[in-house]
Tab-separated table of C-alpha atoms in Angstrom:
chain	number	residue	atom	x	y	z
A	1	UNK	CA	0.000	0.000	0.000
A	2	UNK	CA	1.073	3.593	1.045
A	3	UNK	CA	5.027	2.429	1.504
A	4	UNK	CA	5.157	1.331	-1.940
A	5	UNK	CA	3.160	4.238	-3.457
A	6	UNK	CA	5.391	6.570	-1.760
A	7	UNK	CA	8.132	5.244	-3.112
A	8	UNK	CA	7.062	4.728	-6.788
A	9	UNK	CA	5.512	8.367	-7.121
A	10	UNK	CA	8.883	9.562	-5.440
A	11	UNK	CA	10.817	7.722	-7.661
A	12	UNK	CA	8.570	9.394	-10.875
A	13	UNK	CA	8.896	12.575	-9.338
A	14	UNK	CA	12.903	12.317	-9.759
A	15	UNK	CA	12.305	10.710	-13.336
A	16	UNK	CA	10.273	13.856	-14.338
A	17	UNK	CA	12.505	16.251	-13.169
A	18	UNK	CA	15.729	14.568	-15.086
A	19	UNK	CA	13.780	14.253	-18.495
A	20	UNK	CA	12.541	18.112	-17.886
A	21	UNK	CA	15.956	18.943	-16.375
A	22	UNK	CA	14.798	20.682	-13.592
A	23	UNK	CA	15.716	20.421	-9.737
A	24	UNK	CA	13.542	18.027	-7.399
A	25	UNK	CA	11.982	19.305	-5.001
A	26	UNK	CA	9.539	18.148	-1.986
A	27	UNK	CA	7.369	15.307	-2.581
A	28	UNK	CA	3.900	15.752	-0.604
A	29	UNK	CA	1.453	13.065	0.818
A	30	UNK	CA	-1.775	13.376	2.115
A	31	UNK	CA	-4.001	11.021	3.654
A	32	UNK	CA	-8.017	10.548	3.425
A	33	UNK	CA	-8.892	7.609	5.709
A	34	UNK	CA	-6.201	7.059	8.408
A	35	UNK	CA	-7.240	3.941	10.973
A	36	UNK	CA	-5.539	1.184	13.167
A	37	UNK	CA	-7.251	-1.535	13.439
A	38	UNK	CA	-7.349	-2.686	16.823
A	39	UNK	CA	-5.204	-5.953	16.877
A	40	UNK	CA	-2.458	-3.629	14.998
A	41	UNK	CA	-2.072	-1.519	18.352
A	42	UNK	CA	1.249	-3.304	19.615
A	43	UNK	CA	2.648	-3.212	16.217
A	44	UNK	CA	2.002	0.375	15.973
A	45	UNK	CA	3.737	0.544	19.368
A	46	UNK	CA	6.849	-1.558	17.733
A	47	UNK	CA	6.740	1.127	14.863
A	48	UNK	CA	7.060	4.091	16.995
A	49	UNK	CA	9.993	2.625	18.587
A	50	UNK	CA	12.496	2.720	15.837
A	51	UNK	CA	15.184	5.208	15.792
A	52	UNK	CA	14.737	6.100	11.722
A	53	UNK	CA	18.199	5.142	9.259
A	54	UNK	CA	19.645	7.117	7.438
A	55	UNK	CA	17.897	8.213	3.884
A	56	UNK	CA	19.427	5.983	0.879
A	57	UNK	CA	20.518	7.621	-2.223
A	58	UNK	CA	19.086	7.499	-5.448
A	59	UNK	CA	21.340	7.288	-8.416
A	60	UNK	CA	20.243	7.604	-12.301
A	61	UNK	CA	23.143	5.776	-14.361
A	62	UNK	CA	23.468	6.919	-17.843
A	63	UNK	CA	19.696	7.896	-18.190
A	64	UNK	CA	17.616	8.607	-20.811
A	65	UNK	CA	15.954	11.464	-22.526
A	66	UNK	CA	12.289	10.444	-22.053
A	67	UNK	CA	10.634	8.608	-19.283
A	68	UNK	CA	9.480	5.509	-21.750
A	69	UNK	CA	13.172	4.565	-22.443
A	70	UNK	CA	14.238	4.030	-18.535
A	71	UNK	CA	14.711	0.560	-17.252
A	72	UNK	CA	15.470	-0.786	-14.494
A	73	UNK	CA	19.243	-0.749	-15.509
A	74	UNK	CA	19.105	2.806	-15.015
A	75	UNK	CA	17.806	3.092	-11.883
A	76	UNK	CA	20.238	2.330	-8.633
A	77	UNK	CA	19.359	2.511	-4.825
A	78	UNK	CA	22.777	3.313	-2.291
A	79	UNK	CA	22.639	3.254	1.260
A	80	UNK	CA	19.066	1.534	1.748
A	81	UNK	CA	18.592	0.197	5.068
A	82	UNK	CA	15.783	-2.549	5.233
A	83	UNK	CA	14.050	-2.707	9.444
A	84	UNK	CA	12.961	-6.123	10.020
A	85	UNK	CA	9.469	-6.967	9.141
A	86	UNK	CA	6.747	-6.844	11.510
A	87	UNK	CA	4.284	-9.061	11.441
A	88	UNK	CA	0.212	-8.403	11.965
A	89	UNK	CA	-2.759	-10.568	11.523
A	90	UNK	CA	-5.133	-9.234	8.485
A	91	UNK	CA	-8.177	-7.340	10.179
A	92	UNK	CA	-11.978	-8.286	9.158
């Protein structure tokens, strides 16, 4: 869900601005329907407690021109830290 989407339009935001040549600048996120379900709470909890990583770096090598000729060749992540994974039961 959001994770990924954040990342993807992030990642088209920086695409846009090298085809366009222009600078990148902040990329914005709003939310409609925010819940936590209630057997999510000690995840949540789990969440909260992380001390955030440092950002990773995103690197364009040898791009193109347009945004239909990049690949994933093109495209390189530095510095990404992965957290563990934490587990929750899906909510009905």
């Amino acid at each position: 869900g959001v994770p990924f989407n954040i990342a993807s339009y992030s990642l088209l935001t920086h695409m846009v601005a090298h085809v366009c040549d222009l600078q990148v600048g902040d990329f914005v996120h709003s939310f409609g329907d925010v819940h936590l379900y209630l057997n999510h709470i000690e995840q949540a909890k789990l969440q909260l407690q992380r001390v955030p990583t440092k950002l990773p770096n995103l690197v364009f090598n040898a791009p193109p021109d347009t945004l239909e000729a990049f690949e994933f060749e093109h495209i390189q992540i530095n510095d990404y830290i992965a957290a563990p994974t934490i587990k929750a039961p899906i909510s009905v």
